[in-house]
Coordinates of C-alpha atoms and ligand atoms in Angstrom, one line a residue:
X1 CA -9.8 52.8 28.9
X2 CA -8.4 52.8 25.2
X3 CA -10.3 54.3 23.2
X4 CA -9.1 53.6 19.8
X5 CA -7.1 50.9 17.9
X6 CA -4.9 51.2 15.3
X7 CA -4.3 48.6 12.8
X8 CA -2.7 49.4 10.0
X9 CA -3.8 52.3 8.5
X10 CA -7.0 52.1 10.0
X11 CA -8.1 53.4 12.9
X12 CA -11.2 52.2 15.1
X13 CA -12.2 54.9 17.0
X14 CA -14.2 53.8 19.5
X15 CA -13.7 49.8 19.7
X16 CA -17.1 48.5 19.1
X17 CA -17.6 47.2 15.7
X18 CA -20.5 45.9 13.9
X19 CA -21.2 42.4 13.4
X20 CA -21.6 40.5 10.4
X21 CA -24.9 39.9 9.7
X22 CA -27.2 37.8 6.7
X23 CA -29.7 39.7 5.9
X24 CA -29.1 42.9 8.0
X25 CA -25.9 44.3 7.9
X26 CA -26.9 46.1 4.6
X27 CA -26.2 49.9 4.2
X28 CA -30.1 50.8 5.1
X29 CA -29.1 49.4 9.0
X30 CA -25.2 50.9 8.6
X31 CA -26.7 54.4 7.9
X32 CA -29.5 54.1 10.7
X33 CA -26.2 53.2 12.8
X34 CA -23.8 56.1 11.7
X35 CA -26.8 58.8 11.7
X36 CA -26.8 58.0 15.8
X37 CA -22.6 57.4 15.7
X38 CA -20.5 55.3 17.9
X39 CA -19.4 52.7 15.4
X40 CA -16.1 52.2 14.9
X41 CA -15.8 50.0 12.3
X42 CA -19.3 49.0 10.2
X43 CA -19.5 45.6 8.3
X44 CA -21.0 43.8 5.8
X45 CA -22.7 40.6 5.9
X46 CA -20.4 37.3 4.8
X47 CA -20.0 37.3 0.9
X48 CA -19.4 34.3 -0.8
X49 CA -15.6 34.7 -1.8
X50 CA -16.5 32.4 -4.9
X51 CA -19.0 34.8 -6.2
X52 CA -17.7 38.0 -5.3
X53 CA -15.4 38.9 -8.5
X54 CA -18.7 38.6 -10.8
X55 CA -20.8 40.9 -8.6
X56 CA -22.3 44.5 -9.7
X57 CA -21.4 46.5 -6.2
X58 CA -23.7 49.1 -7.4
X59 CA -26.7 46.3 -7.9
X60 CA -25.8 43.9 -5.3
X61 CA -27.8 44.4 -2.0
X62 CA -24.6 43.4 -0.6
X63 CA -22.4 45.4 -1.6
X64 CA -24.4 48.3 -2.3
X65 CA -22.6 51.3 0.0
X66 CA -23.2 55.1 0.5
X67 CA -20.4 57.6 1.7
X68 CA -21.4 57.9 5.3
X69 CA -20.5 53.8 5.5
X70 CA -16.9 54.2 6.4
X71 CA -14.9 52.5 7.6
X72 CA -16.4 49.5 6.2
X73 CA -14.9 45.6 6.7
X74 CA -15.7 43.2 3.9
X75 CA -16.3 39.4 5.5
X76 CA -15.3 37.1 3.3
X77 CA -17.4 33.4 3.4
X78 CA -14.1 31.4 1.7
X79 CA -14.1 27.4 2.1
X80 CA -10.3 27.2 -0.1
X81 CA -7.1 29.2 -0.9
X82 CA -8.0 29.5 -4.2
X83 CA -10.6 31.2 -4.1
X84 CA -8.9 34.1 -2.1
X85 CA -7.1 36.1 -5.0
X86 CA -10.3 37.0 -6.8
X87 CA -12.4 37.8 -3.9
X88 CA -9.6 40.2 -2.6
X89 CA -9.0 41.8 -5.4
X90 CA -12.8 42.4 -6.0
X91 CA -12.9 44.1 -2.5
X92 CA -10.2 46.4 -3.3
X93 CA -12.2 47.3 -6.0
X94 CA -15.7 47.8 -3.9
X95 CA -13.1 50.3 -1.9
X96 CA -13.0 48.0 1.1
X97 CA -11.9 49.6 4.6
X98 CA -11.1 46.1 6.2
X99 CA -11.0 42.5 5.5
X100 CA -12.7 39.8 7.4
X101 CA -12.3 36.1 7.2
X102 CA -15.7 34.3 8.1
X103 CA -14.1 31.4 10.9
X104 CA -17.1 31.0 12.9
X105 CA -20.6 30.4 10.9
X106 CA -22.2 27.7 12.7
X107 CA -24.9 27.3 9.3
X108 CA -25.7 24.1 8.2
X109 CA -25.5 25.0 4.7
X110 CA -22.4 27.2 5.1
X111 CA -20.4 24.7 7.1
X112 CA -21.5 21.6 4.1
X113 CA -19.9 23.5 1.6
X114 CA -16.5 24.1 3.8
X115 CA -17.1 27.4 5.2
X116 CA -17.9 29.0 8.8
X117 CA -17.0 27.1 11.5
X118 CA -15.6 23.9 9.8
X119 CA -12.9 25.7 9.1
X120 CA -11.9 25.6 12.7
X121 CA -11.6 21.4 12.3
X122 CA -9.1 22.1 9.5
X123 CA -6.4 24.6 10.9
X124 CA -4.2 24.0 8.0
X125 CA -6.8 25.3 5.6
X126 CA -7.0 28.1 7.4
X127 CA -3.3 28.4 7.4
X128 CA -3.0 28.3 3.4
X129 CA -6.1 30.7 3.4
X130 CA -4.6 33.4 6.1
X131 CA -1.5 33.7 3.9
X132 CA -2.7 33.8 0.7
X133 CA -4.8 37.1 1.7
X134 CA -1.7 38.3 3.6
X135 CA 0.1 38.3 0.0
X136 CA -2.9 39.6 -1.7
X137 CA -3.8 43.0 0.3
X138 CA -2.4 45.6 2.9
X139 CA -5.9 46.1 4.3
X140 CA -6.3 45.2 7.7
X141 CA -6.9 41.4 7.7
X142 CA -9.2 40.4 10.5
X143 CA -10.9 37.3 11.4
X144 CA -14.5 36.0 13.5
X145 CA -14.4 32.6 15.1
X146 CA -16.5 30.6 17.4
X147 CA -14.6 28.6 20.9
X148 CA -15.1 25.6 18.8
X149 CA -16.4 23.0 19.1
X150 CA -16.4 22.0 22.9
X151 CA -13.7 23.6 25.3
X152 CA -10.2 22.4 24.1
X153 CA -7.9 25.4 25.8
X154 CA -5.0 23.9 24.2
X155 CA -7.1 23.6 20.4
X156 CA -8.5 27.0 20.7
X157 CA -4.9 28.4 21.8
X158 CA -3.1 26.5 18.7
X159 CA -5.9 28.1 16.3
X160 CA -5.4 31.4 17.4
X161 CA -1.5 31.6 17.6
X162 CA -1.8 30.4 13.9
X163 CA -3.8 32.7 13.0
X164 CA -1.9 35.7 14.4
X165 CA 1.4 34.1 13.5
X166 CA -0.1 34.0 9.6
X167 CA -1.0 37.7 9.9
X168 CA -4.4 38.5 11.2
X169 CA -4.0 41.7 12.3
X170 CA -7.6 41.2 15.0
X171 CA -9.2 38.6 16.3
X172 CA -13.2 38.7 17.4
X173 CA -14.3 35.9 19.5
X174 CA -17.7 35.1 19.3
X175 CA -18.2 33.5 22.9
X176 CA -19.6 30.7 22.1
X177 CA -19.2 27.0 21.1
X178 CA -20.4 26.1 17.4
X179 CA -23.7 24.7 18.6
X180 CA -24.3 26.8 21.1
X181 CA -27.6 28.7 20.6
X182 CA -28.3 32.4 21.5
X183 CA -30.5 31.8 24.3
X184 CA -27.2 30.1 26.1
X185 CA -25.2 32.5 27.9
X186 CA -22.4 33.7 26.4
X187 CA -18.8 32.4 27.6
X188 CA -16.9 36.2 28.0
X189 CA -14.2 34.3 30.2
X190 CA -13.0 33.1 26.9
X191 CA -12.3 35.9 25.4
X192 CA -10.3 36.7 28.5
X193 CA -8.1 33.4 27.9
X194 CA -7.4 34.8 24.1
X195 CA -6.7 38.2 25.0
X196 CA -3.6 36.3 27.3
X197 CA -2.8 34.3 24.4
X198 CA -2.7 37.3 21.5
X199 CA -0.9 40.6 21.4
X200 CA -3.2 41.6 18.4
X201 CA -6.7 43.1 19.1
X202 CA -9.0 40.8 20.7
X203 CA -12.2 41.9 20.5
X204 CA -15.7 40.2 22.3
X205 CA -18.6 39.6 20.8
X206 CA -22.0 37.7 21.8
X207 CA -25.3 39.2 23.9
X208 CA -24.0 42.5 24.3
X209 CA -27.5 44.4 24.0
X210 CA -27.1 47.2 26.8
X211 CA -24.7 49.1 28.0
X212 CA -24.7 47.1 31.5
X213 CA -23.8 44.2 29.1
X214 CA -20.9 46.0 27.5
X215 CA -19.8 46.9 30.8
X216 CA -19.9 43.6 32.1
X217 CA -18.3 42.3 28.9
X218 CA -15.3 44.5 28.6
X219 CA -15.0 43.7 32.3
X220 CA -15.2 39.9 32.0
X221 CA -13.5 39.5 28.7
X222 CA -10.8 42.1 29.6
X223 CA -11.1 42.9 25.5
X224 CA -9.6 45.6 23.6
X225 CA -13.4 46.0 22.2
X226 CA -16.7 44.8 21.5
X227 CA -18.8 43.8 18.6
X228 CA -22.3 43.9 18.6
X229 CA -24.2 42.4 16.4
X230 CA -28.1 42.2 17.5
X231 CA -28.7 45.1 19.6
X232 CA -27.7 46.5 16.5
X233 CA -31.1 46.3 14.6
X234 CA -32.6 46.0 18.6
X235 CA -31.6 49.4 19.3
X236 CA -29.8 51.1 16.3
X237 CA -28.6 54.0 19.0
X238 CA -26.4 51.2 21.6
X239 CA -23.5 52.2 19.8
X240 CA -23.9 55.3 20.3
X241 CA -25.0 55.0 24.3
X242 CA -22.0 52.9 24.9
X243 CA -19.4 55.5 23.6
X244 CA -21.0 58.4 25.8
X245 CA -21.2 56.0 29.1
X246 CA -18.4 53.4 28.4
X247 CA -15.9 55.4 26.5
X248 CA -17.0 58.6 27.7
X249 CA -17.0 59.8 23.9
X250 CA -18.8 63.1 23.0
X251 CA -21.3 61.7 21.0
X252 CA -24.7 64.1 20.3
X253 CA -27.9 62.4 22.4
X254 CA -30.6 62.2 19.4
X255 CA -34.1 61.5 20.4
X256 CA -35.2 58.3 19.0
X257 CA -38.6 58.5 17.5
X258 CA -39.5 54.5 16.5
X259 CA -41.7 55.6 13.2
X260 CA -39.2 58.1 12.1
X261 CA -36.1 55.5 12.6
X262 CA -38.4 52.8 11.1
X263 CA -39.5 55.4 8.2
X264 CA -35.8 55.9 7.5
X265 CA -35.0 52.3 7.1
X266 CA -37.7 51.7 4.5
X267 CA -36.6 55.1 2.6
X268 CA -33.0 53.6 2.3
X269 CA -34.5 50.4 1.3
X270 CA -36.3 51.8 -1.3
X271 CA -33.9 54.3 -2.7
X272 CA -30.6 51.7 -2.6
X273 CA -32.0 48.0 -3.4
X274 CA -33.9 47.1 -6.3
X275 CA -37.5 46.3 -5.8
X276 CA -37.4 42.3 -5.1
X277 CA -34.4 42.8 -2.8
X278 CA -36.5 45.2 -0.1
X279 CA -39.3 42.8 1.4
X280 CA -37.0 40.1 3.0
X281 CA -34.5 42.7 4.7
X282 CA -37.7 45.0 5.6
X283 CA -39.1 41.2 7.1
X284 CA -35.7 40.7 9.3
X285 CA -35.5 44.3 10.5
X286 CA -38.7 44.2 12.2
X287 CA -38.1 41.2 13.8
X288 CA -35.6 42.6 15.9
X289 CA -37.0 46.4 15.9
X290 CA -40.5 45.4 17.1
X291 CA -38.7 44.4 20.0
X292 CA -38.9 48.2 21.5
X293 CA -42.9 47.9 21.8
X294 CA -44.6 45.9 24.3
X295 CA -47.1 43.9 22.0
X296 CA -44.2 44.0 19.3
X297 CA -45.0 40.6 18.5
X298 CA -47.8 41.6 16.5
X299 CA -45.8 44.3 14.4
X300 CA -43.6 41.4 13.5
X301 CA -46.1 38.9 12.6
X302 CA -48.0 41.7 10.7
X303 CA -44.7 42.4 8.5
X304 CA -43.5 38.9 8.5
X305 CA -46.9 37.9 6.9
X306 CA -47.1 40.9 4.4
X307 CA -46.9 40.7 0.9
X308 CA -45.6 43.5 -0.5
X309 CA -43.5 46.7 1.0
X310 CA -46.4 48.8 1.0
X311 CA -48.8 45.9 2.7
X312 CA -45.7 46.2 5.3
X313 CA -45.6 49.7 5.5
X314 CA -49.5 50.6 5.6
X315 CA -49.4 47.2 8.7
X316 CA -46.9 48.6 10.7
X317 CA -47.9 52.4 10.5
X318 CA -51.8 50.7 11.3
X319 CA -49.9 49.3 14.6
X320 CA -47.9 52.3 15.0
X321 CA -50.6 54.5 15.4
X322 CA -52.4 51.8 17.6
X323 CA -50.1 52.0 19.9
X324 CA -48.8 55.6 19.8
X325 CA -50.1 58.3 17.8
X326 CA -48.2 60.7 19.2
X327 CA -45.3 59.7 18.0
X328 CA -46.3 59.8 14.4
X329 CA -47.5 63.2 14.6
X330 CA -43.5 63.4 15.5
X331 CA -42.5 61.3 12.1
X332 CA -44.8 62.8 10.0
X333 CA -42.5 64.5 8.0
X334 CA -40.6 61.2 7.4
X335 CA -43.7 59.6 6.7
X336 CA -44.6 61.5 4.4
X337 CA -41.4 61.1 2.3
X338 CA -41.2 57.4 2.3
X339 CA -45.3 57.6 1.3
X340 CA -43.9 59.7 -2.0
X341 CA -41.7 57.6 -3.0
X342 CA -43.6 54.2 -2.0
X343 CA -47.3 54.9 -2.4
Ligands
FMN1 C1 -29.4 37.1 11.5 C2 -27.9 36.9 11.8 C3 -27.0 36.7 10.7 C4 -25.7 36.5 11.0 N1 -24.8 36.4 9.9 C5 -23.5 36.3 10.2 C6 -22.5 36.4 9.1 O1 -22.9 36.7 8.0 N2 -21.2 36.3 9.5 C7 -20.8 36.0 10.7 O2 -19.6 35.9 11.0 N3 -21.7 36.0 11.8 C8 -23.0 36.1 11.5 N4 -23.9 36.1 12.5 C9 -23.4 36.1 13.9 C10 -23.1 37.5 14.4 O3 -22.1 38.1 13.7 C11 -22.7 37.5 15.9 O4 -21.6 36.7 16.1 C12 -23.8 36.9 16.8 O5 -25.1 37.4 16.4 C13 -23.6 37.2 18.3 O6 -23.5 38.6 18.5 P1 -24.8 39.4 19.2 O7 -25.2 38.6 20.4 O8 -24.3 40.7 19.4 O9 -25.9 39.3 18.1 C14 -25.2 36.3 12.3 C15 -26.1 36.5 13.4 C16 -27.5 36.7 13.1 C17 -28.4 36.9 14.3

């Protein structure tokens, strides 16, 4: 199985990429993912292309970025043509690895301002748009769509042979239709319809949260890679379990201690975001994290309903040591380093 794609001067080694994600793909989730390694390509969350050029990348929660985040794509929320020049040349500035073009945001309140998935509707847009960042960067210029917005082979074929003929240099398919919701099964067969279509990359995205389901995926989709998007903030360590069994990559097993992993996400909150930015990504985290307990329902609603980071903090290690204390005897020396700097 390939293992690594070239494009451009980038290479992603393994194919599985991170998805971009409001609210969570910050660095505090990107470093919990490269610490356990198997990412090929990390990502930000979209970024408004109209407010990008006026943003402070070391204040911006982001665009704030360590070291360890590389290689990093850039998704770019960008409704017109005009707007594309500024934003790109602000991202060469943030050092941007990759660009992304956001094609697939099913969001009310992106897709009434022109972004997302309207875009799909309006091919020629995306035309003008594709080409314009062509001209403005040699990154690797990628793009994330939905099917659309009911099955149209010959619509969804048009829109990606325009897109590759304009100069995308990858294409992820998020295998569903715009208003499609997560619980519905994802449509993998798709992808396999686009990866006859392409010769770029085609990569799959939607439900892959186990290795089975990356499996399955590649299997189904008969992709060139995946992107994973959930199972990211699920399981921080997928990545890393599908390079070892999928890929057969030599990647270290860690242990995964939940209050130590959890411990490290609130210490990079704290250290990288400014105070008012660290409540609402700790809030969305957990959501998805408290998934690996049994009761984790009531981790979440105890964060969700919390106040303050500490009031977060002092809730979850309260449920934590509920409902095992043995592990944070394990994380105690994380523990105590996030209670320095928090408490
Ligand atoms: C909280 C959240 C925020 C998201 N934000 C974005 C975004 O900024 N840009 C984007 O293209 N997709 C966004 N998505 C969609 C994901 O990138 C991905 O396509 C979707 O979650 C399906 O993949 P998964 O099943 O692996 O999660 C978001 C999804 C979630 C759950």
């Amino acid at each position: 199985m390939l293992t690594e794609l070239k494009i451009k001067k980038m290479s992603i080694y393994p194919p599985l990429l991170l998805a971009p994600m409001a609210g969570l793909t910050h660095s505090a989730l990107r470093t919990l993912l490269q610490d356990f390694g198997g990412v090929g390509l990390l990502s930000t969350e979209m970024l408004a292309a109209r407010k990008l050029p006026i943003e402070n990348e070391k204040l911006s929660p982001f665009l704030v970025r360590t070291e360890q985040e590389f290689p990093l794509s850039y998704q770019l929320l960008v409704t017109d043509a005009a707007e594309v020049a500024p934003a790109v040349e602000a991202l060469h500035r943030f050092g941007a690895d990759a660009v992304d073009l956001n094609l697939g945001c099913p969001a009310p309140r992106v897709r009434r301002k022109g972004g997302g998935s309207s875009l799909m509707e309006i091919p020629e847009r995306v035309k003008k748009i594709v080409i314009e960042a062509g001209k403005r960067t040699d990154l690797p210029l990628t793009a994330k769509i939905r099917l659309g917005e009911s099955f149209s082979e010959e619509k969804l074929r048009n829109f990606c042979l325009m897109l590759e003929g304009e100069g995308i240099d990858l294409l992820t398919v998020h295998a569903r239709l715009r208003k499609e919701p997560f619980c519905r099964r994802p449509h993998w067969q798709w992808v396999a319809k686009v990866k006859e279509w392409l010769s770029i990359p085609v990569i799959a995205n939607g439900s892959v949260l186990s290795v089975a389901d990356a499996e399955k995926c590649l299997q189904v989709s008969r992709a060139d890679g995946l992107m994973i998007g959930r199972g990211a903030a699920f399981t921080p360590w997928l990545f890393a379990d599908i390079g070892r069994e999928v890929y057969g990559l030599d990647i270290p097993v860690k242990p995964v201690c939940l209050p130590e992993l959890y411990a490290r996400f609130v210490l990079a909150l704290v250290e990288r975001f400014v105070p008012e930015r660290r409540l609402g990504r700790l809030k969305e985290f957990t959501h998805y994290f408290a998934a690996n307990y049994a009761f984790g329902h009531t981790l979440a609603v105890k964060v969700q309903t919390a106040s303050s980071v500490i009031e977060a903090w002092q809730r979850a290690m309260d449920f934590f040591q509920c409902s095992d204390p043995e592990s944070l005897k394990e994380a105690a020396a994380r523990i105590a380093e996030v209670e320095a700097v928090l408490l």
